[in-house]
Tab-separated table of C-alpha atoms in Angstrom:
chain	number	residue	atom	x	y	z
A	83	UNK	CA	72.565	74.331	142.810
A	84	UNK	CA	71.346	77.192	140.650
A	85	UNK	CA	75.216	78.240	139.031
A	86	UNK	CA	75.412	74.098	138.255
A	87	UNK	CA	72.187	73.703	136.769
A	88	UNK	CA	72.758	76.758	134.886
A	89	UNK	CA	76.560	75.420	133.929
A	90	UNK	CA	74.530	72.379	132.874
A	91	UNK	CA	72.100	73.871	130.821
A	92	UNK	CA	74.536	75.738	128.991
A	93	UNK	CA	77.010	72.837	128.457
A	94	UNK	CA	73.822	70.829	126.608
A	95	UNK	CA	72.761	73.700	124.598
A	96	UNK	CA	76.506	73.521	123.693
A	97	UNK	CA	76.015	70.567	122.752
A	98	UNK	CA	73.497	70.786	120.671
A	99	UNK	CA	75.013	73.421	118.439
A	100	UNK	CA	77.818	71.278	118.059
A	101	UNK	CA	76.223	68.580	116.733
A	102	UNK	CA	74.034	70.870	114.651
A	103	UNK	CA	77.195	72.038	113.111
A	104	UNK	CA	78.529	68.906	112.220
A	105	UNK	CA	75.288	67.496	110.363
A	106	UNK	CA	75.031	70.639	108.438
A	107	UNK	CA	78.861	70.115	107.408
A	108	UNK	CA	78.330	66.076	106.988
A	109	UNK	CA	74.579	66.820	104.831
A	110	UNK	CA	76.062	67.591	101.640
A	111	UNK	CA	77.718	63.767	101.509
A	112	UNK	CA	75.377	62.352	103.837
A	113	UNK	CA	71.420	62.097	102.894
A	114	UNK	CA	70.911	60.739	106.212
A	115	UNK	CA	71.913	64.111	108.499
A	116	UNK	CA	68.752	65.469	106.575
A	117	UNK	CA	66.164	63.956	109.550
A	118	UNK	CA	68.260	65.771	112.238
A	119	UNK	CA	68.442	68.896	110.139
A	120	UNK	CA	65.013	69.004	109.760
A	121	UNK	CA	64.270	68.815	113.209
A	122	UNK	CA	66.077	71.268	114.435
A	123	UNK	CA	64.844	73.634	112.008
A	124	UNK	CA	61.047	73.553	113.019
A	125	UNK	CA	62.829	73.999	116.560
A	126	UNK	CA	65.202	76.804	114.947
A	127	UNK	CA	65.097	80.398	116.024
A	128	UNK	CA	64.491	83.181	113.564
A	129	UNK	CA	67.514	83.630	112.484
A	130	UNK	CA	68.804	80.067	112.321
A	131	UNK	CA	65.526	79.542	109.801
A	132	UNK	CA	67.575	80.464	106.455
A	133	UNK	CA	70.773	78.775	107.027
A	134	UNK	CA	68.472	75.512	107.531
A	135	UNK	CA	66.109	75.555	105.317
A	136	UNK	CA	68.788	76.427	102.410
A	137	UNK	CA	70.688	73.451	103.966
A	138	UNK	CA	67.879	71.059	103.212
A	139	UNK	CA	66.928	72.821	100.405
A	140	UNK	CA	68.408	69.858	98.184
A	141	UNK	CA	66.231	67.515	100.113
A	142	UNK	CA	62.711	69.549	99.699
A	143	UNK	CA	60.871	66.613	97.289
A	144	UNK	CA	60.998	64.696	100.391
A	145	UNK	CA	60.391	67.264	103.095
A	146	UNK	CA	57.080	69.098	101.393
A	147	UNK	CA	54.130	66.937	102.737
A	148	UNK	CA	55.880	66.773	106.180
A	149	UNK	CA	56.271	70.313	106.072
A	150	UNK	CA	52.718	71.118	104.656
A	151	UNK	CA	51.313	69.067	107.242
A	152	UNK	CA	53.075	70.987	110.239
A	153	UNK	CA	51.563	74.042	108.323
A	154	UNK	CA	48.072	73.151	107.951
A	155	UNK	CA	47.710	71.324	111.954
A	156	UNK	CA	50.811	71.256	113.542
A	157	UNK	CA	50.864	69.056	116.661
A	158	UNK	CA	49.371	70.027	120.033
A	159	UNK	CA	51.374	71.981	121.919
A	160	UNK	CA	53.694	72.978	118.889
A	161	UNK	CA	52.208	75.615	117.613
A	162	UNK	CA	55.359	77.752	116.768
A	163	UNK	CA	56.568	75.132	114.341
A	164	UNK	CA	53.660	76.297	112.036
A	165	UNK	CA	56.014	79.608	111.323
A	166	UNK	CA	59.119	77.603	110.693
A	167	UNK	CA	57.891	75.397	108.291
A	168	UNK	CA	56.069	77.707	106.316
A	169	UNK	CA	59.564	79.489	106.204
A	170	UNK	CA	60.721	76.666	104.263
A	171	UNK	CA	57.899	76.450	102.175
A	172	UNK	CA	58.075	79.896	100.735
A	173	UNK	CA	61.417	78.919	99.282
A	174	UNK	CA	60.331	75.400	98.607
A	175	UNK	CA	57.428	75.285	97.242
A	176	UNK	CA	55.982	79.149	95.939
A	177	UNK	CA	53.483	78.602	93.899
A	178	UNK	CA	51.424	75.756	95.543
A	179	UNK	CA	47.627	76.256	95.867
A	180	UNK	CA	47.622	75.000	99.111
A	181	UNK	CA	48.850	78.590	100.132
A	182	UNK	CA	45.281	79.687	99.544
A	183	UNK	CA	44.050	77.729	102.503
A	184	UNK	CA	47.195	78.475	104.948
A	185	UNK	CA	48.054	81.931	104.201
A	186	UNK	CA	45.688	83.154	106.857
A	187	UNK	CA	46.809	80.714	109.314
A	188	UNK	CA	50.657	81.363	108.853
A	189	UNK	CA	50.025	85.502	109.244
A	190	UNK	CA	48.302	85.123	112.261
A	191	UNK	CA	51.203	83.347	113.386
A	192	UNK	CA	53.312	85.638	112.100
A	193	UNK	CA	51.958	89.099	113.486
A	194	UNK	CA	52.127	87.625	116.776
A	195	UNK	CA	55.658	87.066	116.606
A	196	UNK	CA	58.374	89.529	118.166
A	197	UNK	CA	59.161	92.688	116.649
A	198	UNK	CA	62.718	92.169	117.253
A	199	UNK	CA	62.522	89.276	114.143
A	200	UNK	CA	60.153	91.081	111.737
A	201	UNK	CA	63.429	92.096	109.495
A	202	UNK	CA	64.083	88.144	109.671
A	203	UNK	CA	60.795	86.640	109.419
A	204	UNK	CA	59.831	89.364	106.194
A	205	UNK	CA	63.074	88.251	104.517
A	206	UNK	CA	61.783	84.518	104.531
A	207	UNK	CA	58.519	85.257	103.089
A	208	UNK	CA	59.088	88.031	100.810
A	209	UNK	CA	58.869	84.332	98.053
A	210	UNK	CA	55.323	84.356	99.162
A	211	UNK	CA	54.334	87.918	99.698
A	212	UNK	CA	51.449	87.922	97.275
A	213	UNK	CA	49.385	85.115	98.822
A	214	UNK	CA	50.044	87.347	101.877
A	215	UNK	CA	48.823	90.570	101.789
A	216	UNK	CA	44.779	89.736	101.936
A	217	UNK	CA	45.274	88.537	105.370
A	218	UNK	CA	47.333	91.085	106.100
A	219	UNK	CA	45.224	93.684	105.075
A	220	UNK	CA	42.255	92.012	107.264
A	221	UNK	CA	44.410	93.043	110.058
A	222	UNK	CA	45.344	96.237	109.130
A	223	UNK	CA	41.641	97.061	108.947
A	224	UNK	CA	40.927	95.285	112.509
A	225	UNK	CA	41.032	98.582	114.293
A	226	UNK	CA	40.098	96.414	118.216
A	227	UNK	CA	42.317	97.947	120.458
A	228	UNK	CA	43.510	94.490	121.861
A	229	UNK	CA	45.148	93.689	118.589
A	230	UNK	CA	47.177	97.161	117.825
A	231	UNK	CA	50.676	95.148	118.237
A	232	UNK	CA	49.515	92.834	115.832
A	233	UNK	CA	48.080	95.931	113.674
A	234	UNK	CA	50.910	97.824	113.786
A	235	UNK	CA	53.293	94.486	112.636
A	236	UNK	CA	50.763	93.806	109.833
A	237	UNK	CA	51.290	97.732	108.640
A	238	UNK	CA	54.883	97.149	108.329
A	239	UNK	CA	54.429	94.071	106.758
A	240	UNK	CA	52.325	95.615	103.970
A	241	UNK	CA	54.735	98.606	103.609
A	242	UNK	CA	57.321	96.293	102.372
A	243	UNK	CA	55.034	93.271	100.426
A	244	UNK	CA	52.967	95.668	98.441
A	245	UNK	CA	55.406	98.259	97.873
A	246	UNK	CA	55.144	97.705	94.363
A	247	UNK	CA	51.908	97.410	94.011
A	248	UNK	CA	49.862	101.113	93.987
A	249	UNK	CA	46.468	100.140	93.594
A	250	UNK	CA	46.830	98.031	96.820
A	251	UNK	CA	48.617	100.802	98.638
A	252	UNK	CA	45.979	103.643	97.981
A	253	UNK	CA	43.212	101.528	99.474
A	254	UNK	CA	45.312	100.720	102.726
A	255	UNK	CA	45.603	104.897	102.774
A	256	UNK	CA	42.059	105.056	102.354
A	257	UNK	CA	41.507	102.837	105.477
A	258	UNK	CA	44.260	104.096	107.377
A	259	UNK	CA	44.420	105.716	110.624
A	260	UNK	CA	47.409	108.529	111.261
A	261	UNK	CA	50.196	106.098	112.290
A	262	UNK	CA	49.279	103.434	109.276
A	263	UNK	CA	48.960	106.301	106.829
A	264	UNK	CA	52.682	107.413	107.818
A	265	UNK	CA	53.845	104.266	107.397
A	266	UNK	CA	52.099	103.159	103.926
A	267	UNK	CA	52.128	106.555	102.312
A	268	UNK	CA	56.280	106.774	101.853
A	269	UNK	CA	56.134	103.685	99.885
A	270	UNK	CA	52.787	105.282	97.755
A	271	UNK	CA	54.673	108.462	96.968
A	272	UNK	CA	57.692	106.023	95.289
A	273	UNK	CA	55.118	105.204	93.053
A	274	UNK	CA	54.476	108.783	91.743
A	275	UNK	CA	51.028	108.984	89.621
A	276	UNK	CA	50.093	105.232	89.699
A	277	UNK	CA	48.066	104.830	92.155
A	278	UNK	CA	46.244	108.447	91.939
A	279	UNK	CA	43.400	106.608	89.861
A	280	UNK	CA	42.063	104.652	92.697
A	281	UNK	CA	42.007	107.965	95.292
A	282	UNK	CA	40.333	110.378	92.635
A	283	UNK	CA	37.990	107.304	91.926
A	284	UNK	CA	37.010	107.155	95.668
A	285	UNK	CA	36.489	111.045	95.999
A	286	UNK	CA	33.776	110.756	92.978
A	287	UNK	CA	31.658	107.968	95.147
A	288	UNK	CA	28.071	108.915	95.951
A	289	UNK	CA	26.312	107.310	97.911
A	290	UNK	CA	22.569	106.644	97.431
A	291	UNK	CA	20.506	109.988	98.751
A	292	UNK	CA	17.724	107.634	100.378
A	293	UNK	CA	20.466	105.775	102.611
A	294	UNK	CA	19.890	106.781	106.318
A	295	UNK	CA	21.990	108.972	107.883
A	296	UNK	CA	23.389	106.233	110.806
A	297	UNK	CA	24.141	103.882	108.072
A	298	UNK	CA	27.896	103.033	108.733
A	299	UNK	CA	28.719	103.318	105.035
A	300	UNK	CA	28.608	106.714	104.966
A	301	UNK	CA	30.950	107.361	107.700
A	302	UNK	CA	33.495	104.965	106.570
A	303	UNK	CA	33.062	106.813	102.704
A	304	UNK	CA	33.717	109.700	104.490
A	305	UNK	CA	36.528	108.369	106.176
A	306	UNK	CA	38.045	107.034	102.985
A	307	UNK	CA	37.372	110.328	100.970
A	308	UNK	CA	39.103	112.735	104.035
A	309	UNK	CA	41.977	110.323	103.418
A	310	UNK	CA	42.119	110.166	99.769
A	311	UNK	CA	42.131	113.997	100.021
A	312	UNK	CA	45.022	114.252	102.242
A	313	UNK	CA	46.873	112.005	100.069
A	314	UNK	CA	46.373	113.889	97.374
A	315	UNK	CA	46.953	117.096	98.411
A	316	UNK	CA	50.758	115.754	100.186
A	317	UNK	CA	51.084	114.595	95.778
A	318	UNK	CA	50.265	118.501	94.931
A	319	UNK	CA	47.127	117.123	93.378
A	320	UNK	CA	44.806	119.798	95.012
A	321	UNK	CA	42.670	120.094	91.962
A	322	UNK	CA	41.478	116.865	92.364
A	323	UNK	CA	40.255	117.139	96.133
């Protein structure tokens, strides 16, 4: 029974890329394939997600509030629509406010995700990248060792969304530990001098002389300054450690 079923299960899934096929050929001349479409894309894996979203693209005006909906409480059980839809939303809609509210929700889903999509899953959000990369920080700094897949996934994340930003990337080497800092500091270096500011700045923090010795703040200022320093001395800036 197992090689039928099997023979069976392959013949529908068959199937249903067939059809798939044919209402992404028939959607340009017929609004009515959209519904189907649509479907299949908060079903979609990673790397169907572009081809359908661009697909509907044309259709978005009518697909936003379904798709915001899915975002903000998708339906029991269907939890890994949540990912999908957003996917279409960072194309579709940007700039919406309603980002605010979802952006944790959507990397949470995201750093849980398989490794073996991040290329595919960053492409589709790089639209969004700057309502990402608070949340993603918040995990970068979650050192609990149960969440060091999600860490590390977050850290690569970063490398990529705030590339371009320095002032963002010197504080993630400030709070770093040796595998983060390898990852971030590359994409630091591209940005030669900029974000030197923010390290030097850090280095020249004193901390009140009455603070207790076990207060946590000094060991994570000391933590940030021993990083700060290494940074700058890999930039040849040793006059400023």
């Amino acid at each position: 029974a197992d090689p039928l079923l099997k023979e069976a299960n392959e013949r529908t899934d068959l199937d249903a890329q067939k059809k798939l096929h044919i209402s992404l050929a028939l959607l340009p001349v017929d609004p009515g394939q959209a519904k189907y479409v649509y479907d299949r894309l908060l079903e979609a894996e990673p790397n169907e997600v572009p081809v359908l979203r661009d697909a509907l693209a044309p259709h978005k005006g009518e697909l936003l509030e379904n798709l915001w909906a899915v975002v903000e409480k998708p339906e029991k059980g269907k939890d890994p629509q949540r990912l999908r839809a957003a996917a279409a939303l960072a194309k579709y809609d940007p700039e919406s406010q309603r980002w605010t509210k979802a952006n944790a929700l959507v990397v949470n889903d995201l750093v849980r995700e398989n490794a073996v999509f991040l290329g595919q899953w960053t492409e589709a959000f790089k639209f969004v990248k700057g309502h990402l990369v608070a949340p993603l920080s918040a995990i970068f700094r979650d050192h609990q060792p149960e969440r060091a897949a999600e860490r590390t996934l977050a850290t690569n994340l970063l490398a990529d969304y705030a590339a371009d930003n320095p002032q963002v990337l010197a504080d993630l080497l400030m709070d770093a530990d040796e595998k983060q800092f390898a990852a971030i500091y590359p994409k630091f270096k591209e940005q030669g001098g900029r974000g030197l500011p923010v390290l030097t700045a850090e280095i020249d923090k004193k901390l009140a002389p009455d603070l207790p010795s076990s207060d946590e703040s000094r060991e994570k200022l000391a933590m940030r300054q021993a990083n700060a320093a290494v940074a700058l001395l890999k930039m040849n800036q040793p006059e400023k450690v």
